[in-house]
Amino acid sequence: MERDLSGDACCTGRSRRNFLASAGTAALAAGVGPGTLGPVLAATPDQPDSAAPAKLRPFDMADVDLAESPFLHAQRMTEAYLLRLQPDRMLHNFRVNAGLKPKAPVYGGWESEPTWEDINCHGHTLGHYLSACALAWRSTHDRRFKQRVDYIAAELAECQKASGTGLVCAFPKGPALVAAHIRGERISGVPWYTLHKVFAGLRDGALLADSTTAREVLIRLADWAVVATRPMSDEQFEAMLNTEHGGMNEVLADLYFMTGNADYRTLAQRFSHKAILEPLSHERDHLDGLHANTQIPKIIGFERVHEATGDAAYRKAASFFWQTVAHTRSFATGGHGDWEHFFPMAEFDAHVFSAKGSETCCQHNMLKLTRALFLQDPRADYADYYERTLYNGILASQDPDSGMVTYFQGARPGYMKLYHTPEDSFWCCTGTGMENHVKYRDSIYFHDASTLYVNLFIPSTVRWADQGATLAQTTAFPETPSTSLRWTLKRPTDLTLKLRHPRWSRTATVLVNGTQVARSTNPSSYVALTRTWRDGDQVELRLEMHAAIDRAPAAPDIVAFIYGPLVFAGALGRDGLTPGADIVVNERKYGSYNDTPFAPPVLAGDPETIAGSVRPGDKPLEFVIAAADRQPVRLIPYYRVAHERYATYWKLGSADA
Ligand SMILES: [Zn+2]
């Protein structure tokens, strides 16, 4: 979350506190993006004519089951955390602002503590929590999640009734702060950023948890926004957008799809930041120095506004942004940025080893954008990025033991992952983290009328009701580079099955019922199998995983090790790290927690050939590599690193050093 009051994000020299001041940005962006809502929206009878029809549709998460895997474990950990949290504590300041007596004490961290009073993000957690409970309900049909959505929606309706306005918020002096922001006064905080989380949570409650109360509260809130901003000139509006405002354009476009009310579409366009839209729509990368997570939710909104208006400039901006961030600005893990900001890639060596690289919200939001673009333009390139970031950014972000999640996932050699506390942090990444792990099933499979796409190799089953078909995927991936799929069909059925041939595999071989039927030597594509499928037909996809390196063009001697889609980190032990010391309150102090001196191993060799020095280790998905100054280094998947020092990037010494 960005904090500079000017809203001008180019401030790499500024302190972390300053960054945080401005904007409520995007760090918090909500978890259910256009993609997640796609199927629900597409089924809405009043979908306006101007909507650009998506090429693909996702499956309803209720039609996908996860089998045992690290993903299902992560989901269960988040479910437990969601059920531990108390809605009345998150509602505390919403009731205060509405003149009602709170029912329970407020939570700590960003929700109330003076350390973060400059960002004024009180209440953002409730929005994420609504989204997360709606996602968890859709994924599991555990009624406790729906009850929480319905309860919170009813409480917010009560706040609207008591205050006599549609505005529901929890930051101090809420209505006055928003009014001052709209008048163009200098304020402390990021009201639209925080409100976007509430908007998005209500949207998800309405669409995923079928909460009519959430829908009613959302429409009152949106109508308040329409009226409150109507007097603003375009110039005043654009000036306001210099302050972080999350994905307000996205959620307003969604509201247009939900209701057909053109006021919301107009407001979605007004909330589209022209200073960002204009250069991107001309394929100009002006991102150096900009606060990353302030921008990504705007871009997701650009894509959504394109779908609502048909205006090609929005689509061009969204796809160009994705291209430049995913292909030229990302680390091997799919993350990006240093101190939350995009940096000039020519200065890669000065930023890569930061303890404050790769804010996890940015990966959350890049996946939302990736998914939205993939639905419109189903290229394997999008799915490749999705897989890489899902393993190395999202799955990697959760402590498998506590269920808490990271803020930064930096590459300072020998540093460690730090996770939030259950009740005293409530960072932006806590919020997006609540959503990340209860929606894994939303991006494994996609379909059009007669084609089923298999994008991810995660043990799971998908039911395709329209075709009377069920496809079960059994796999030990990534421990083995293959996956098996089995059809259950009511009758012989003509369908196309599209299997992703990932970028990281030189070949893809497909067998049907034990006989080879296709072999692809074209990585980052799909193998299409069109045939009459019969009940019990068995499909096997065989891939190849190789040790390789990933590096930035500007720093060819700084490498990360990869194997298939996975980043392999040096596992560097627990010296100086006491149990529990990686659960921390304050995300601004990343880099100073557990800051005991530590000398990481030195790896030496030629970057062109060093991947050949990687040797198999004792267990599956473990490798070793010789160090120049000590015993060999154990390499393990970065997503498995927890409670341990690690290195993901290495500056190679010369072999004779
Ligand atoms: Zn964040």
XYZ file of C-alpha atoms and ligand atoms in Angstrom:
658
model
C 0.000 0.000 0.000
C 1.338 3.307 -0.964
C 1.366 6.222 1.399
C 2.639 9.348 -0.241
C 0.079 12.080 0.242
C 0.799 13.610 -3.101
C -0.251 10.388 -4.647
C 2.650 10.639 -7.011
C 4.174 7.268 -6.697
C 7.605 7.905 -8.093
C 9.447 7.981 -4.876
C 12.015 5.289 -4.665
C 14.107 7.380 -2.340
C 11.376 7.733 0.192
C 11.051 5.789 3.354
C 8.728 2.939 3.746
C 6.506 5.091 5.937
C 6.133 7.576 3.174
C 5.285 4.912 0.685
C 2.570 3.679 2.855
C 0.999 6.981 3.439
C -0.683 7.604 0.283
C -2.580 5.404 -1.181
C -4.486 2.757 -0.251
C -3.588 1.092 -2.988
C -3.818 -1.807 -4.499
C -2.069 -3.835 -2.211
C -5.340 -4.808 -0.883
C -7.064 -5.626 -3.987
C -9.792 -8.069 -3.642
C -9.653 -11.631 -4.488
C -12.400 -12.308 -6.848
C -11.722 -10.800 -10.124
C -13.562 -10.643 -13.305
C -12.538 -14.146 -14.032
C -13.920 -15.596 -10.896
C -17.177 -13.836 -11.474
C -17.263 -14.581 -15.124
C -19.568 -17.560 -15.057
C -21.951 -15.939 -12.688
C -22.007 -12.739 -14.641
C -22.397 -14.525 -17.895
C -25.463 -16.197 -16.532
C -27.038 -12.893 -15.563
C -30.015 -12.337 -17.854
C -29.652 -8.573 -17.942
C -26.092 -8.628 -19.195
C -25.819 -5.575 -21.423
C -25.319 -5.938 -25.150
C -22.073 -4.042 -25.120
C -20.357 -6.741 -23.139
C -17.547 -8.319 -25.079
C -18.258 -12.038 -24.878
C -15.430 -13.978 -23.333
C -13.966 -16.768 -25.431
C -13.820 -19.061 -22.431
C -15.685 -19.549 -19.227
C -14.338 -20.796 -15.945
C -16.087 -23.579 -14.135
C -18.099 -22.739 -11.074
C -15.838 -23.561 -8.146
C -18.660 -25.682 -6.772
C -18.078 -28.005 -9.748
C -14.399 -28.560 -9.004
C -13.105 -30.731 -6.169
C -9.516 -30.732 -4.959
C -7.816 -33.958 -3.957
C -4.938 -34.107 -1.499
C -2.060 -31.804 -2.427
C -0.253 -28.799 -0.956
C -3.022 -26.666 -2.445
C -5.751 -28.422 -0.493
C -3.648 -28.175 2.643
C -3.267 -24.438 2.093
C -7.001 -24.099 1.589
C -7.726 -25.867 4.865
C -5.297 -23.650 6.759
C -7.025 -20.534 5.458
C -10.471 -21.963 6.178
C -9.427 -22.451 9.806
C -8.129 -18.878 9.997
C -11.315 -17.464 8.518
C -13.400 -19.337 11.067
C -11.184 -18.136 13.893
C -11.774 -14.471 13.067
C -14.792 -12.756 14.595
C -16.968 -10.638 12.314
C -18.081 -8.354 15.155
C -14.479 -7.328 15.756
C -14.042 -6.425 12.079
C -17.360 -4.558 12.169
C -16.350 -2.497 15.224
C -15.525 0.771 13.468
C -18.269 0.403 10.865
C -20.716 0.587 13.764
C -18.842 3.479 15.387
C -19.057 5.498 12.155
C -22.771 4.740 11.901
C -23.391 5.915 15.462
C -24.006 2.397 16.749
C -22.446 0.736 19.758
C -19.761 -1.785 18.761
C -20.442 -5.373 19.728
C -16.823 -6.463 20.214
C -13.355 -4.900 20.545
C -11.573 -3.840 17.394
C -8.688 -5.895 15.990
C -5.103 -4.610 15.982
C -2.640 -3.815 13.204
C -3.901 -1.813 10.266
C -7.408 -2.044 11.739
C -6.670 0.244 14.685
C -3.052 0.778 15.735
C -1.451 4.266 15.683
C 1.543 2.915 13.739
C -0.657 2.832 10.661
C -2.931 5.792 11.317
C -1.456 7.603 8.319
C -2.887 5.080 5.870
C -6.355 5.034 7.415
C -7.119 1.553 6.153
C -9.490 0.580 8.925
C -12.123 -1.702 7.476
C -10.190 -3.058 4.530
C -10.033 -6.416 6.283
C -13.804 -6.762 6.405
C -13.966 -6.427 2.630
C -11.336 -9.085 2.045
C -12.981 -11.254 4.662
C -16.313 -11.047 2.868
C -14.632 -12.033 -0.398
C -12.759 -14.876 1.272
C -15.841 -16.267 3.002
C -17.798 -16.061 -0.257
C -15.008 -17.924 -2.061
C -14.741 -20.490 0.718
C -18.498 -21.045 0.626
C -18.443 -21.542 -3.121
C -15.477 -23.902 -2.856
C -16.637 -26.025 0.063
C -20.330 -25.367 0.676
C -19.549 -25.237 4.374
C -22.526 -23.246 5.621
C -20.490 -21.462 8.264
C -18.949 -19.314 5.514
C -22.282 -18.351 4.033
C -23.629 -17.539 7.476
C -20.750 -15.132 7.965
C -21.387 -13.431 4.644
C -25.058 -13.055 5.458
C -24.355 -11.824 8.981
C -21.869 -9.165 7.870
C -24.149 -8.003 5.063
C -27.020 -7.629 7.539
C -24.791 -5.691 9.932
C -23.729 -3.327 7.136
C -27.393 -2.869 6.192
C -27.989 -1.900 9.811
C -25.164 0.655 9.577
C -26.674 2.130 6.403
C -30.045 2.406 8.102
C -28.632 4.037 11.231
C -26.482 6.555 9.368
C -29.045 7.344 6.707
C -26.453 7.043 3.928
C -25.279 4.288 1.633
C -21.663 4.908 2.642
C -20.325 2.229 4.954
C -16.739 2.603 6.129
C -14.573 2.097 9.185
C -11.771 4.654 8.882
C -11.914 7.472 11.452
C -14.197 10.381 10.565
C -15.168 8.269 7.587
C -17.813 10.365 5.788
C -15.884 13.601 6.410
C -12.657 12.089 5.091
C -14.315 10.917 1.891
C -16.018 14.292 1.445
C -12.720 16.136 1.839
C -11.102 13.793 -0.692
C -13.881 14.469 -3.173
C -13.474 18.215 -2.615
C -9.835 17.829 -3.588
C -8.400 18.619 -0.170
C -5.180 17.091 1.020
C -5.996 14.092 3.165
C -4.233 11.340 5.034
C -5.364 7.980 3.827
C -6.711 6.175 0.825
C -10.488 6.107 1.163
C -11.332 4.657 -2.246
C -8.715 1.971 -1.871
C -10.286 0.848 1.365
C -13.819 1.243 0.071
C -12.948 -0.864 -2.971
C -12.361 -3.815 -0.655
C -15.833 -3.346 0.850
C -17.405 -2.986 -2.593
C -15.622 -6.127 -3.803
C -16.502 -8.112 -0.699
C -20.170 -7.271 -1.120
C -20.005 -8.135 -4.821
C -18.532 -11.507 -4.006
C -21.077 -12.050 -1.271
C -23.832 -11.324 -3.773
C -22.475 -13.353 -6.685
C -20.691 -16.249 -5.033
C -22.677 -16.631 -1.817
C -26.016 -15.560 -3.327
C -26.573 -13.031 -0.542
C -29.455 -10.732 -1.452
C -28.607 -8.507 1.504
C -25.041 -8.106 0.250
C -26.422 -7.103 -3.127
C -28.793 -4.544 -1.598
C -26.073 -3.019 0.589
C -23.732 -2.910 -2.423
C -26.235 -1.102 -4.600
C -26.934 1.473 -1.878
C -23.197 1.974 -1.494
C -22.701 2.303 -5.251
C -25.605 4.728 -5.563
C -24.078 6.820 -2.808
C -20.812 6.872 -4.818
C -22.615 7.927 -7.999
C -24.291 10.861 -6.257
C -21.272 11.876 -4.173
C -18.951 12.128 -7.174
C -21.421 13.588 -9.678
C -20.496 17.257 -9.088
C -16.819 16.607 -9.820
C -15.324 17.850 -13.058
C -13.216 15.421 -15.079
C -10.111 17.351 -14.006
C -11.041 17.080 -10.344
C -11.740 13.397 -10.747
C -8.417 12.707 -12.425
C -6.603 14.623 -9.677
C -8.330 12.498 -7.046
C -7.102 9.385 -8.820
C -3.509 10.339 -8.052
C -4.273 8.798 -4.671
C -4.416 5.037 -4.549
C -7.944 3.828 -5.228
C -7.716 0.066 -5.643
C -9.873 -1.357 -8.414
C -12.840 0.981 -8.142
C -13.193 0.901 -11.930
C -13.261 -2.893 -11.859
C -15.982 -3.251 -9.265
C -18.133 -0.551 -10.865
C -17.906 -2.318 -14.219
C -18.951 -5.501 -12.432
C -21.909 -3.616 -10.982
C -22.877 -2.562 -14.474
C -22.880 -6.215 -15.537
C -24.872 -7.158 -12.466
C -27.554 -4.497 -12.899
C -27.401 -2.998 -16.391
C -27.339 0.447 -14.755
C -25.290 2.679 -17.076
C -24.448 5.061 -14.208
C -22.066 2.437 -12.883
C -20.395 2.023 -16.254
C -19.932 5.780 -16.523
C -18.456 5.909 -13.053
C -16.170 2.957 -13.893
C -14.795 5.019 -16.772
C -14.366 8.082 -14.562
C -12.470 5.910 -12.072
C -10.080 4.826 -14.847
C -6.877 6.766 -14.270
C -6.043 8.472 -17.573
C -2.438 9.189 -16.571
C -1.886 5.428 -16.481
C -4.312 4.400 -19.220
C -3.047 6.755 -21.886
C 0.627 5.707 -22.105
C -0.162 2.010 -21.693
C -2.782 2.133 -24.424
C -0.002 3.433 -26.708
C 2.235 0.607 -25.547
C 4.545 2.907 -23.620
C 6.067 1.421 -20.469
C 6.291 4.348 -18.045
C 6.192 2.153 -14.955
C 9.674 2.840 -13.509
C 9.246 4.305 -10.040
C 5.512 3.741 -9.838
C 3.991 2.001 -6.853
C 3.242 -1.421 -8.265
C 0.157 -2.502 -6.425
C -1.468 0.880 -6.870
C -1.466 0.183 -10.595
C -2.377 -3.495 -11.024
C -5.971 -3.238 -9.760
C -6.527 -0.259 -12.093
C -5.359 -2.425 -14.967
C -7.712 -5.261 -14.022
C -10.368 -2.560 -14.109
C -9.229 -1.423 -17.574
C -9.867 -4.937 -18.859
C -13.253 -4.996 -17.221
C -14.163 -1.542 -18.577
C -13.178 -2.745 -22.020
C -15.592 -5.632 -21.639
C -18.318 -3.208 -20.561
C -17.730 -0.567 -23.229
C -15.975 -2.237 -26.138
C -13.389 0.568 -26.085
C -10.202 -0.994 -27.466
C -7.847 1.412 -25.672
C -8.627 -0.204 -22.333
C -7.874 -3.697 -23.634
C -4.675 -2.555 -25.268
C -3.519 -0.956 -22.018
C -4.335 -4.081 -20.036
C -2.645 -6.531 -22.373
C 0.430 -4.328 -22.820
C 0.766 -3.862 -19.069
C 0.573 -7.622 -18.561
C 3.138 -8.208 -21.271
C 5.677 -5.784 -19.879
C 5.261 -6.819 -16.248
C 5.096 -10.577 -16.807
C 7.825 -10.768 -19.433
C 10.274 -8.007 -18.635
C 9.770 -6.937 -15.011
C 9.201 -10.186 -13.141
C 11.545 -12.200 -11.004
C 11.816 -15.956 -11.563
C 9.043 -16.368 -9.002
C 6.592 -14.220 -10.970
C 6.867 -11.434 -8.379
C 8.194 -7.974 -9.061
C 9.253 -4.711 -7.504
C 11.439 -3.446 -4.684
C 9.955 -1.564 -1.744
C 6.654 -2.041 -3.575
C 7.783 -0.027 -6.608
C 8.645 -0.914 -10.189
C 12.331 -0.234 -10.771
C 14.362 0.275 -13.960
C 15.357 -3.193 -15.085
C 18.789 -1.871 -16.049
C 19.290 -1.561 -12.269
C 18.255 -5.154 -11.563
C 21.434 -5.897 -9.602
C 20.710 -3.037 -7.194
C 17.210 -4.295 -6.374
C 17.102 -8.057 -6.696
C 18.612 -8.790 -3.279
C 16.227 -6.580 -1.326
C 14.389 -7.954 1.699
C 11.419 -5.951 0.435
C 10.959 -7.407 -3.024
C 7.856 -9.095 -4.408
C 4.911 -7.819 -2.391
C 2.511 -10.754 -2.323
C -0.543 -8.607 -3.157
C 1.101 -7.822 -6.489
C 1.195 -11.516 -7.368
C -2.399 -11.914 -6.232
C -3.453 -9.090 -8.507
C -1.293 -10.141 -11.446
C -3.017 -13.525 -11.331
C -6.413 -11.825 -11.392
C -5.325 -9.841 -14.424
C -3.802 -12.907 -16.085
C -6.977 -14.885 -15.613
C -9.176 -12.105 -16.961
C -7.016 -11.793 -20.083
C -6.847 -15.557 -20.556
C -10.638 -15.811 -20.605
C -10.692 -13.348 -23.502
C -7.642 -14.677 -25.312
C -6.778 -18.228 -24.229
C -3.052 -18.274 -24.872
C -0.780 -20.751 -23.111
C 1.540 -17.837 -22.373
C -0.956 -16.535 -19.812
C -1.390 -19.970 -18.289
C 2.396 -20.447 -18.065
C 2.747 -17.236 -16.074
C -0.209 -18.227 -13.940
C 1.375 -21.551 -13.012
C 4.778 -20.049 -12.237
C 3.333 -17.367 -9.984
C 0.842 -19.697 -8.349
C 3.583 -22.054 -7.101
C 6.376 -19.588 -6.441
C 4.347 -16.600 -5.252
C 0.986 -17.706 -3.890
C 1.478 -21.247 -2.589
C 4.900 -20.085 -1.377
C 3.360 -17.249 0.627
C 1.610 -19.328 3.268
C 3.225 -20.744 6.385
C 2.120 -24.377 6.079
C 2.079 -24.682 9.867
C 0.233 -21.547 11.008
C -1.651 -20.602 7.844
C -0.349 -17.030 8.143
C 1.030 -15.395 4.987
C 3.843 -13.174 3.777
C 3.926 -9.514 2.809
C 7.248 -9.313 0.928
C 9.015 -12.360 -0.487
C 12.368 -10.746 -1.076
C 15.584 -12.351 -2.223
C 18.047 -11.021 0.353
C 20.423 -14.009 0.552
C 19.948 -15.861 3.820
C 16.837 -13.976 4.900
C 13.565 -15.795 5.623
C 9.865 -15.599 4.957
C 8.029 -13.518 7.557
C 4.331 -14.027 8.194
C 1.622 -11.898 9.795
C 0.213 -12.470 13.251
C -3.368 -13.723 13.522
C -4.809 -10.593 15.161
C -2.237 -7.797 15.298
C -1.200 -7.209 11.682
C -4.060 -7.161 9.176
C -1.865 -5.920 6.353
C -3.028 -5.631 2.770
C -1.362 -8.992 2.097
C -3.224 -10.504 5.056
C -6.395 -9.544 3.225
C -5.461 -10.800 -0.220
C -3.931 -13.794 1.550
C -7.338 -14.692 2.999
C -8.610 -14.989 -0.564
C -5.637 -16.636 -2.286
C -5.872 -20.099 -0.799
C -9.615 -20.679 -0.982
C -9.842 -20.208 -4.747
C -7.215 -22.550 -6.180
C -9.946 -24.494 -7.951
C -10.996 -21.497 -10.043
C -8.169 -21.710 -12.579
C -7.357 -25.375 -13.138
C -9.961 -25.898 -15.912
C -11.779 -23.649 -18.370
C -14.174 -24.352 -21.210
C -16.113 -23.073 -24.174
C -19.092 -24.817 -25.745
C -17.192 -27.948 -26.733
C -13.616 -27.648 -25.492
C -12.184 -28.303 -22.064
C -8.856 -26.683 -21.197
C -6.554 -28.284 -18.634
C -4.260 -25.487 -17.468
C -2.861 -26.724 -14.179
C -1.659 -30.114 -13.047
C -3.317 -30.256 -9.646
C -5.119 -33.353 -8.345
C -8.787 -32.535 -8.818
C -12.082 -33.395 -10.478
C -14.259 -31.167 -12.631
C -17.937 -31.751 -13.387
C -19.155 -30.369 -16.710
C -22.899 -30.558 -16.331
C -23.758 -29.290 -19.838
C -21.861 -32.205 -21.352
C -22.801 -34.803 -18.759
C -19.069 -35.202 -18.273
C -16.689 -35.492 -15.373
C -12.927 -35.370 -15.738
C -10.758 -36.600 -12.891
C -7.093 -35.613 -12.778
C -4.649 -37.767 -10.823
C -1.084 -36.574 -10.563
C 1.971 -36.401 -8.363
C 3.125 -33.292 -10.228
C 5.522 -31.580 -9.680
C 7.279 -34.578 -8.149
C 6.687 -36.408 -11.431
C 6.316 -34.595 -14.769
C 3.078 -36.185 -15.871
C -0.619 -36.228 -15.212
C -3.475 -38.658 -15.823
C -7.046 -37.742 -16.722
C -10.052 -40.011 -16.773
C -13.460 -39.291 -18.290
C -16.750 -40.294 -16.757
C -19.409 -39.816 -19.444
C -23.117 -40.500 -19.604
C -22.833 -41.251 -23.322
C -20.121 -41.135 -26.029
C -19.427 -37.431 -26.468
C -17.682 -35.339 -29.123
C -15.381 -32.939 -27.304
C -11.993 -31.320 -27.633
C -9.610 -31.710 -24.744
C -6.850 -29.089 -24.727
C -3.856 -29.943 -22.606
C -1.315 -27.254 -21.858
C 2.178 -27.972 -23.124
C 4.075 -25.714 -20.713
C 6.893 -23.426 -21.702
C 9.285 -25.315 -19.419
C 8.900 -28.704 -21.144
C 10.654 -29.368 -24.456
C 8.079 -31.935 -25.458
C 4.598 -33.042 -24.532
C 3.491 -36.586 -25.256
C -0.125 -37.643 -24.982
C -1.449 -41.180 -24.679
C -5.094 -42.208 -24.847
C -5.872 -45.568 -23.300
C -2.186 -46.381 -23.411
C -1.564 -45.514 -27.066
C 0.414 -42.445 -28.082
C -1.821 -40.090 -30.048
C 0.085 -36.803 -30.056
C 3.539 -35.395 -29.510
C 4.230 -31.666 -29.331
C 7.615 -30.011 -29.682
C 6.078 -26.575 -29.393
C 6.309 -25.396 -25.767
C 3.777 -22.828 -24.525
C 0.929 -24.151 -26.621
C -1.981 -26.541 -26.297
C -2.238 -30.106 -27.500
C -5.784 -30.472 -28.815
C -7.476 -33.881 -28.810
C -10.749 -33.854 -30.722
C -12.583 -37.160 -30.725
C -15.587 -39.067 -29.553
C -14.788 -39.768 -25.925
C -16.219 -42.775 -24.150
C -16.831 -43.442 -20.515
C -13.622 -44.532 -18.824
C -11.279 -43.141 -21.482
C -7.893 -42.460 -19.960
C -5.525 -39.689 -21.051
C -1.928 -39.345 -19.984
C 0.215 -36.247 -20.506
C 3.978 -36.755 -20.213
C 6.282 -33.742 -19.890
C 9.971 -33.113 -19.228
C 11.456 -31.142 -16.373
C 15.010 -29.839 -16.533
C 17.240 -27.845 -14.253
C 17.826 -24.431 -15.759
C 18.518 -20.873 -14.723
C 16.497 -17.696 -14.907
C 18.185 -14.312 -15.063
C 17.623 -10.725 -16.105
C 19.336 -9.459 -19.272
C 20.943 -6.581 -17.375
C 22.568 -8.857 -14.787
C 23.675 -12.042 -16.543
C 25.799 -13.244 -13.607
C 22.871 -13.228 -11.137
C 20.885 -16.435 -11.475
C 17.952 -18.301 -9.976
C 17.625 -22.061 -10.364
C 14.444 -23.411 -11.863
C 13.109 -26.869 -12.537
C 9.921 -27.081 -14.506
C 7.797 -24.160 -13.282
C 9.444 -24.204 -9.856
C 12.072 -21.894 -8.450
C 14.558 -23.865 -6.378
C 15.935 -22.041 -3.369
C 19.027 -22.773 -1.365
C 17.840 -24.130 1.994
C 20.236 -22.414 4.374
C 19.214 -23.594 7.833
C 17.805 -21.980 10.948
C 20.847 -20.366 12.580
C 19.732 -17.436 14.712
C 16.057 -18.045 13.997
C 14.052 -18.971 17.077
C 10.697 -20.742 16.689
C 7.910 -18.232 16.118
C 10.288 -15.363 15.349
C 9.060 -15.345 11.747
C 5.513 -14.371 12.804
C 5.691 -10.573 12.899
C 3.436 -7.621 13.555
C 4.828 -4.872 11.384
C 5.376 -5.315 7.657
C 7.346 -2.050 7.517
C 10.128 -3.698 9.496
C 10.852 -6.451 6.980
C 14.617 -6.559 6.719
C 15.169 -5.614 10.358
C 13.419 -8.567 11.974
C 15.807 -11.435 12.740
C 18.618 -9.384 11.303
C 21.517 -11.379 12.688
C 24.613 -11.384 10.481
C 24.619 -14.267 8.041
C 27.045 -15.066 5.261
C 25.319 -16.984 2.473
C 27.246 -19.604 0.530
C 29.186 -18.590 -2.545
C 28.369 -20.360 -5.791
C 30.864 -20.138 -8.574
C 30.747 -20.986 -12.222
C 29.678 -19.900 -15.637
C 26.010 -18.905 -15.762
C 25.765 -20.569 -19.161
C 26.630 -23.977 -17.763
C 25.993 -23.905 -14.026
C 22.581 -25.555 -14.318
C 24.508 -28.647 -15.400
C 26.200 -28.708 -11.971
C 22.906 -29.303 -10.188
C 22.756 -32.893 -8.912
C 19.812 -34.904 -7.588
C 19.460 -34.876 -3.801
C 18.200 -37.468 -1.351
C 14.489 -36.942 -1.905
C 12.150 -36.129 -4.794
C 12.344 -32.466 -5.758
C 15.613 -31.964 -3.939
C 18.932 -31.115 -5.525
C 22.427 -30.177 -4.413
C 25.008 -27.885 -5.902
C 28.627 -27.386 -4.894
C 29.517 -24.207 -3.008
C 32.906 -22.526 -3.380
C 33.293 -21.911 0.338
C 31.542 -24.744 2.219
C 29.563 -27.968 1.979
C 27.227 -28.354 -0.988
C 24.002 -26.386 -0.863
C 20.669 -28.195 -0.742
C 18.151 -26.811 -3.262
C 14.420 -27.259 -2.589
C 11.280 -25.820 -4.167
C 10.838 -22.250 -2.962
C 7.204 -22.960 -2.180
C 8.335 -25.483 0.432
C 10.655 -23.059 2.228
C 9.373 -22.109 5.686
C 11.042 -21.255 9.009
C 14.410 -21.400 7.317
C 16.913 -19.077 5.728
C 16.967 -19.219 1.956
C 18.461 -17.795 -1.206
C 16.585 -17.642 -4.480
C 19.086 -15.557 -6.474
C 22.844 -16.019 -6.565
C 25.544 -13.684 -7.811
C 28.005 -16.151 -9.241
C 31.659 -15.879 -8.322
C 34.306 -16.937 -10.775
C 35.057 -20.648 -10.741
C 38.656 -20.153 -9.632
C 37.767 -17.844 -6.710
Zn 0.021 -6.350 0.199
